[in-house]
């Protein structure tokens, strides 16, 4: 299993909570096990204590994403380093059970699955995956969805660093909102322009020759001098 895969652990944990609407999916042992997935051995050691412990890790991981989203690279790295120090990983080379086209083992780094408890295992995996993503692709690849009121975390894997939303749904919603805002602004400008054109202006009387009455009076006065 490649290290890049583990970065999704951090996203799944952070997005288990919706701070805007006050909802939380991380409320039971079963919910913690679902975060791991069915194959993780550490999930079998989950207890009620891990629910509370993982919530604490979740808040710290969200802080990493928020710092990165705000452009504070140093703070994002410092926060992530603190997690890496508290929850160290035990890497090992794996792949003897997988073979490439030539029949040789497909060697790759794997995080050993023997932590003290479920929280330590999940936190170490998530922090290591996020660190790998950050150092390989850049801090600016960690983001918070820009479609209000959504505050879900995401990892930008686009080729041009253009991702701003956590999902296609939020991207569509943001585009529709922006379109409606532009149409409202255009309508307001059009309405203001119509109001100006409807205002009564100064009218000038013209004489038989087409000159204004004021101009005719000025010419007559000059002739009498």
Tab-separated table of C-alpha atoms in Angstrom, residues 177-193 196:
chain	number	residue	atom	x	y	z
A	177	UNK	CA	-24.683	31.248	-6.627
A	178	UNK	CA	-22.026	33.308	-8.422
A	179	UNK	CA	-24.132	33.389	-11.615
A	180	UNK	CA	-27.205	34.564	-9.723
A	181	UNK	CA	-25.171	37.244	-7.952
A	182	UNK	CA	-23.888	38.539	-11.304
A	183	UNK	CA	-27.422	38.637	-12.735
A	184	UNK	CA	-28.672	40.554	-9.695
A	185	UNK	CA	-25.859	43.074	-10.081
A	186	UNK	CA	-26.581	43.498	-13.783
A	187	UNK	CA	-30.272	44.016	-12.999
A	188	UNK	CA	-29.478	46.658	-10.381
A	189	UNK	CA	-27.186	48.511	-12.775
A	190	UNK	CA	-29.807	48.397	-15.524
A	191	UNK	CA	-32.446	49.689	-13.123
A	192	UNK	CA	-30.234	52.593	-12.018
A	193	UNK	CA	-29.558	53.460	-15.657
A	196	UNK	CA	-31.351	58.313	-14.709
